[in-house]
Short mmCIF file of C-alpha atoms and ligand atoms in Angstrom, two decimals:
data_model
loop_
_atom_site.label_atom_id
_atom_site.label_comp_id
_atom_site.label_asym_id
_atom_site.label_seq_id
_atom_site.Cartn_x
_atom_site.Cartn_y
_atom_site.Cartn_z
CA MET A 480 -49.53 302.90 128.29
CA GLU A 481 -50.53 299.27 128.80
CA LEU A 482 -48.68 296.44 127.13
CA GLN A 483 -50.53 294.86 124.22
CA ILE A 484 -50.62 291.08 124.58
CA TYR A 485 -51.17 288.68 121.70
CA ILE A 486 -53.63 285.89 122.41
CA ASP A 487 -54.69 283.57 119.58
CA GLY A 488 -54.50 286.14 116.82
CA ASP A 489 -55.79 289.24 118.65
CA PHE A 490 -54.16 291.93 120.78
CA PHE A 491 -55.52 292.76 124.22
CA PRO A 492 -54.39 295.45 126.65
CA GLU A 493 -52.57 293.87 129.61
CA SER A 494 -55.54 294.44 131.97
CA GLU A 495 -57.83 292.52 129.62
CA ALA A 496 -55.41 289.79 128.53
CA LYS A 497 -56.85 286.71 130.22
CA VAL A 498 -57.01 282.96 129.82
CA SER A 499 -59.69 280.53 130.96
CA VAL A 500 -59.41 279.01 134.43
CA PHE A 501 -59.96 275.71 132.58
CA ASP A 502 -56.80 276.16 130.52
CA HIS A 503 -54.58 273.15 131.22
CA GLY A 504 -51.57 275.44 131.20
CA LEU A 505 -52.97 276.83 134.46
CA LEU A 506 -54.55 273.65 135.83
CA TYR A 507 -51.62 271.31 135.12
CA GLY A 508 -48.66 273.32 133.83
CA ASP A 509 -49.46 271.59 130.54
CA GLY A 510 -47.81 273.67 127.85
CA ILE A 511 -44.50 274.98 126.61
CA PHE A 512 -42.76 278.32 126.29
CA GLU A 513 -39.77 280.27 125.06
CA GLY A 514 -38.01 283.32 126.45
CA ILE A 515 -36.53 285.36 123.61
CA ARG A 516 -34.57 288.62 123.57
CA PHE A 517 -34.55 291.37 121.00
CA TYR A 518 -31.80 293.92 120.76
CA ASN A 519 -31.47 297.03 118.67
CA GLY A 520 -34.52 296.22 116.53
CA ARG A 521 -33.63 292.57 115.86
CA VAL A 522 -34.80 289.34 117.47
CA PHE A 523 -31.84 287.27 118.58
CA LYS A 524 -31.81 283.62 117.42
CA LEU A 525 -35.53 283.64 116.62
CA ASP A 526 -35.34 280.59 114.32
CA GLU A 527 -33.49 278.60 116.99
CA HIS A 528 -36.13 279.49 119.61
CA LEU A 529 -38.98 278.54 117.29
CA ASP A 530 -37.25 275.25 116.40
CA ARG A 531 -36.86 274.44 120.11
CA LEU A 532 -40.52 275.35 120.73
CA TRP A 533 -41.54 272.93 117.99
CA ASP A 534 -39.33 270.23 119.50
CA SER A 535 -40.90 270.81 122.93
CA ALA A 536 -44.36 270.57 121.33
CA ARG A 537 -43.51 267.33 119.57
CA ALA A 538 -42.12 265.84 122.78
CA ILE A 539 -45.34 266.50 124.72
CA ALA A 540 -47.64 265.65 121.75
CA LEU A 541 -49.02 269.17 121.51
CA THR A 542 -50.16 270.62 118.21
CA ILE A 543 -49.24 274.28 117.80
CA PRO A 544 -52.30 275.69 116.03
CA ILE A 545 -50.38 277.99 113.65
CA SER A 546 -47.38 277.48 111.39
CA LYS A 547 -43.81 278.41 112.33
CA LYS A 548 -43.89 281.24 109.78
CA GLU A 549 -47.17 282.56 111.24
CA LEU A 550 -45.76 282.42 114.76
CA GLU A 551 -42.65 284.26 113.62
CA GLN A 552 -44.80 286.99 112.07
CA ALA A 553 -47.03 287.16 115.17
CA THR A 554 -43.93 287.56 117.36
CA LEU A 555 -42.57 290.42 115.26
CA ALA A 556 -46.04 292.04 115.14
CA THR A 557 -46.31 291.89 118.95
CA ILE A 558 -43.00 293.73 119.35
CA ARG A 559 -44.08 296.38 116.82
CA GLN A 560 -47.49 296.72 118.49
CA ASN A 561 -45.67 297.68 121.71
CA GLY A 562 -43.23 300.07 120.03
CA LEU A 563 -40.20 298.30 121.50
CA ARG A 564 -36.65 298.01 120.07
CA ASP A 565 -34.96 296.23 123.00
CA GLY A 566 -36.69 293.77 125.27
CA TYR A 567 -37.85 290.29 126.09
CA ILE A 568 -40.55 288.09 124.60
CA ARG A 569 -42.39 285.41 126.50
CA LEU A 570 -44.02 283.09 124.02
CA LEU A 571 -46.35 280.42 125.44
CA VAL A 572 -48.35 277.63 123.93
CA THR A 573 -50.77 276.21 126.47
CA ARG A 574 -52.70 272.97 125.97
CA GLY A 575 -55.79 275.19 125.91
CA LYS A 576 -59.20 275.05 127.52
CA GLY A 577 -60.33 271.63 128.70
CA ASN A 578 -62.23 270.18 131.62
CA LEU A 579 -61.03 269.37 135.14
CA GLY A 580 -59.61 265.99 134.09
CA LEU A 581 -55.93 265.96 133.24
CA SER A 582 -56.29 264.29 129.87
CA PRO A 583 -55.33 266.62 127.02
CA ASP A 584 -57.82 264.90 124.74
CA ARG A 585 -60.46 267.23 126.22
CA CYS A 586 -58.50 270.28 125.08
CA PRO A 587 -59.49 270.77 121.44
CA LYS A 588 -57.20 273.70 120.67
CA ALA A 589 -53.91 274.94 122.07
CA SER A 590 -53.61 278.66 122.85
CA VAL A 591 -50.77 280.90 121.74
CA ILE A 592 -49.81 283.86 123.93
CA ILE A 593 -47.06 286.37 123.18
CA ILE A 594 -45.91 288.99 125.67
CA ALA A 595 -43.31 291.56 124.60
CA ALA A 596 -41.89 293.59 127.44
CA THR A 597 -38.65 294.81 128.94
CA ILE A 598 -36.55 292.80 131.37
CA GLN A 599 -33.70 293.19 133.79
CA LEU A 600 -32.95 289.93 135.55
CA TYR A 601 -30.07 290.99 137.79
CA PRO A 602 -28.94 294.48 138.79
CA PRO A 603 -25.78 295.79 137.03
CA GLU A 604 -23.61 295.29 140.15
CA VAL A 605 -24.19 291.51 139.99
CA TYR A 606 -22.68 291.53 136.47
CA GLU A 607 -19.69 293.48 137.80
CA ARG A 608 -18.99 291.45 140.94
CA GLY A 609 -20.18 288.04 139.60
CA MET A 610 -22.83 285.74 140.98
CA VAL A 611 -22.83 283.82 144.21
CA VAL A 612 -24.13 280.28 143.64
CA VAL A 613 -25.08 277.48 146.03
CA THR A 614 -25.79 273.84 145.29
CA CYS A 615 -29.42 272.95 145.89
CA GLY A 616 -30.66 269.76 147.53
CA THR A 617 -33.42 269.57 144.93
CA ARG A 618 -32.14 267.40 142.07
CA ARG A 619 -32.93 268.21 138.44
CA ALA A 620 -35.89 266.09 137.35
CA SER A 621 -34.86 262.85 135.74
CA SER A 622 -34.93 262.69 131.95
CA ALA A 623 -36.78 259.42 132.42
CA ALA A 624 -39.66 261.35 134.01
CA LEU A 625 -39.79 264.59 132.03
CA SER A 626 -36.83 265.55 129.90
CA PRO A 627 -35.24 268.85 131.03
CA ALA A 628 -34.84 269.48 127.29
CA VAL A 629 -38.59 270.20 127.14
CA LYS A 630 -39.16 273.85 128.01
CA SER A 631 -42.49 273.16 129.66
CA LEU A 632 -44.77 275.42 131.68
CA ASN A 633 -44.13 273.19 134.68
CA TYR A 634 -41.12 274.83 136.34
CA LEU A 635 -41.77 273.64 139.89
CA ASN A 636 -38.59 271.54 139.91
CA ASN A 637 -36.54 274.67 139.16
CA ILE A 638 -38.64 276.85 141.45
CA MET A 639 -38.03 274.51 144.41
CA ALA A 640 -34.30 274.90 143.80
CA LYS A 641 -34.64 278.68 143.41
CA VAL A 642 -36.43 278.83 146.78
CA GLU A 643 -33.40 277.08 148.33
CA ALA A 644 -31.01 279.53 146.66
CA ASN A 645 -33.10 282.48 147.85
CA LEU A 646 -33.19 281.15 151.42
CA ALA A 647 -29.39 280.83 151.28
CA GLN A 648 -29.24 284.45 149.99
CA ALA A 649 -27.43 283.31 146.86
CA ASP A 650 -27.95 284.75 143.39
CA GLU A 651 -28.46 281.35 141.74
CA GLY A 652 -28.84 277.67 142.61
CA LEU A 653 -26.80 274.87 141.05
CA MET A 654 -28.82 271.74 140.30
CA LEU A 655 -27.28 268.27 140.08
CA ASN A 656 -28.88 265.33 138.32
CA GLU A 657 -29.93 262.18 140.16
CA GLN A 658 -26.42 260.71 139.77
CA GLY A 659 -24.89 263.81 141.35
CA PHE A 660 -23.41 265.25 138.16
CA VAL A 661 -23.83 268.95 137.39
CA ALA A 662 -26.98 269.59 135.34
CA GLU A 663 -27.59 273.36 135.23
CA CYS A 664 -28.67 276.30 137.34
CA THR A 665 -32.36 277.00 137.94
CA GLY A 666 -32.64 279.09 134.78
CA ASP A 667 -29.19 279.04 133.21
CA ASN A 668 -26.58 276.70 131.74
CA VAL A 669 -23.21 276.27 133.43
CA PHE A 670 -19.64 276.68 132.14
CA THR A 671 -16.16 276.64 133.70
CA VAL A 672 -12.73 277.61 132.40
CA LYS A 673 -9.62 275.75 133.59
CA ASN A 674 -6.14 276.23 132.11
CA GLY A 675 -7.69 278.05 129.15
CA VAL A 676 -10.16 275.24 128.34
CA ILE A 677 -13.93 275.72 128.59
CA MET A 678 -15.94 272.90 130.13
CA THR A 679 -19.73 272.46 130.20
CA PRO A 680 -22.03 269.51 130.88
CA PRO A 681 -23.77 267.81 127.95
CA VAL A 682 -27.52 268.21 127.60
CA TYR A 683 -27.98 264.56 128.66
CA SER A 684 -26.69 265.48 132.14
CA GLY A 685 -30.11 267.10 132.57
CA SER A 686 -30.22 270.59 131.13
CA LEU A 687 -32.16 272.59 128.66
CA CYS A 688 -30.33 272.82 125.34
CA GLY A 689 -29.75 276.54 125.85
CA ILE A 690 -29.73 278.86 122.88
CA THR A 691 -27.19 281.04 124.72
CA TRP A 692 -25.23 277.87 125.61
CA GLN A 693 -24.95 277.05 121.90
CA ALA A 694 -24.06 280.66 121.06
CA VAL A 695 -21.19 280.50 123.58
CA LEU A 696 -19.93 277.22 122.10
CA ASP A 697 -19.95 278.90 118.67
CA ILE A 698 -18.12 281.96 120.06
CA ALA A 699 -15.50 279.71 121.71
CA ALA A 700 -14.90 277.96 118.36
CA GLU A 701 -14.54 281.32 116.64
CA LEU A 702 -12.09 282.56 119.28
CA GLY A 703 -10.11 279.32 119.04
CA ILE A 704 -10.77 278.38 122.67
CA SER A 705 -10.92 274.61 123.29
CA VAL A 706 -14.16 273.24 124.70
CA LYS A 707 -14.84 270.00 126.55
CA VAL A 708 -18.52 269.02 126.72
CA GLN A 709 -18.43 266.37 129.41
CA GLU A 710 -20.07 265.20 132.61
CA MET A 711 -18.99 267.38 135.51
CA THR A 712 -19.10 267.22 139.28
CA ARG A 713 -18.98 270.12 141.72
CA TYR A 714 -15.24 269.40 142.08
CA ASP A 715 -14.72 270.63 138.51
CA ILE A 716 -16.29 273.96 139.48
CA TYR A 717 -14.50 274.29 142.84
CA VAL A 718 -11.09 273.94 141.15
CA ALA A 719 -11.91 275.99 138.04
CA ASP A 720 -10.22 279.29 137.19
CA GLU A 721 -13.50 280.79 135.99
CA PHE A 722 -17.18 279.95 136.28
CA PHE A 723 -20.00 281.52 134.28
CA LEU A 724 -23.66 281.02 133.47
CA THR A 725 -25.66 281.57 130.31
CA GLY A 726 -29.33 282.19 129.57
CA THR A 727 -31.48 284.40 127.38
CA ALA A 728 -32.49 286.63 130.28
CA ALA A 729 -29.16 286.64 132.18
CA GLU A 730 -27.08 286.56 128.94
CA VAL A 731 -23.49 285.57 129.84
CA ILE A 732 -22.72 286.29 133.49
CA ALA A 733 -19.69 285.50 135.64
CA ALA A 734 -20.12 283.46 138.82
CA VAL A 735 -17.45 283.83 141.48
CA LYS A 736 -18.51 281.62 144.36
CA LEU A 737 -19.96 278.13 144.75
CA ASP A 738 -20.95 276.77 148.17
CA GLY A 739 -18.86 279.40 149.95
CA ARG A 740 -15.71 278.62 147.94
CA GLU A 741 -14.21 281.36 145.84
CA ILE A 742 -13.73 280.27 142.23
CA GLY A 743 -10.37 281.29 140.77
CA ASP A 744 -9.44 284.67 142.24
CA GLY A 745 -13.07 285.45 143.07
CA LYS A 746 -13.48 287.95 140.22
CA PRO A 747 -15.01 287.64 136.72
CA GLY A 748 -12.23 286.04 134.66
CA PRO A 749 -10.56 287.13 131.40
CA ILE A 750 -12.04 284.40 129.18
CA THR A 751 -15.51 285.03 130.62
CA ASN A 752 -15.06 288.73 129.83
CA ARG A 753 -13.93 287.99 126.27
CA ILE A 754 -16.99 285.83 125.72
CA ILE A 755 -19.29 288.47 127.22
CA ALA A 756 -17.83 291.10 124.85
CA LYS A 757 -18.24 288.83 121.81
CA PHE A 758 -21.76 287.86 122.86
CA ARG A 759 -22.74 291.56 123.14
CA GLU A 760 -21.33 292.17 119.67
CA LEU A 761 -23.43 289.30 118.34
CA THR A 762 -26.67 290.43 120.02
CA GLN A 763 -26.23 293.96 118.69
CA SER A 764 -25.48 292.97 115.12
CA THR A 765 -27.47 289.83 114.27
CA GLY A 766 -31.06 288.62 114.40
CA THR A 767 -34.39 288.82 112.59
CA PRO A 768 -35.32 292.47 111.92
CA ILE A 769 -38.47 293.53 113.75
CA ASP A 770 -39.58 295.62 110.78
CA GLY A 771 -39.49 292.64 108.41
N1 LIG B 697 -31.85 276.14 131.72
C1 LIG B 697 -33.08 276.46 132.13
C2 LIG B 697 -33.76 275.62 133.13
C3 LIG B 697 -33.72 277.60 131.60
O1 LIG B 697 -34.96 277.92 131.99
C4 LIG B 697 -33.04 278.40 130.65
C5 LIG B 697 -33.71 279.58 130.06
N2 LIG B 697 -33.90 280.60 131.00
C6 LIG B 697 -31.73 278.03 130.29
C7 LIG B 697 -31.18 276.87 130.83
C8 LIG B 697 -30.95 278.82 129.30
O2 LIG B 697 -31.48 278.64 128.01
P1 LIG B 697 -31.46 279.79 126.90
O3 LIG B 697 -30.05 280.17 126.72
O4 LIG B 697 -32.05 279.14 125.70
O5 LIG B 697 -32.30 280.90 127.42
#
């Protein structure tokens, strides 16, 4: 059975779900997106994802052609249309069809695409052993050029770093900002634990304001674990007791090596495991019901 894809108000089977070759999302990476998970019949942090999508749109002066409420309903309808209870949504808003010039003023209407599918980012053994991470030479794009807070369709900066990580046979690549401070991984936010205190870089170091990142900060507050949100260098990770990454697709995942150095005792740590357990509880018990 083919996936049913939502495009601008209609559903199309996967084989017929197509966009114009003149869409500026394709021609220029001009557009925005969200990756959203649903668990056990509920969409996790849907309002937060839609709010971030609207912020991304505002930042790139893109008008989303439907209201937030309509997009929420369209997202839920797409999941129902595909008969899924657990899975991943890719929600895109492209600048729409224009001409070959880069100016968006020739794109009269943005396009909304919603794909609901299943996902497994890393095999289960990576969650058990923890990820191997290397620092990439490719720096995270400067906020002065294009803010990493915008979840845009132009992911080449991250992809260049991912290519480096792949060539080094690592699971993920750590990206520094232009000043050399830790920004984030290619598709995940970064945390450490040292002497029982969680540390993570602020968004202004050059990361996406991760929904999972925020969920982990909330969990830490609930568990009474102290958190320092501050600029970090690789030193802070090398000397940490624990290292973990967060993202909608990867969820919360331990990392055990950076640049060939074992972090802590080289195994997923106890605070990481507590946060993973709490995060799972949250994903299984909260969210917007798919059935309305
Ligand atoms: N940073 C980048 C570059 C990302 O693409 C993502 C999403 N995969 C994240 C961080 C994590 O954000 P979230 O928790 O909202 O998925």
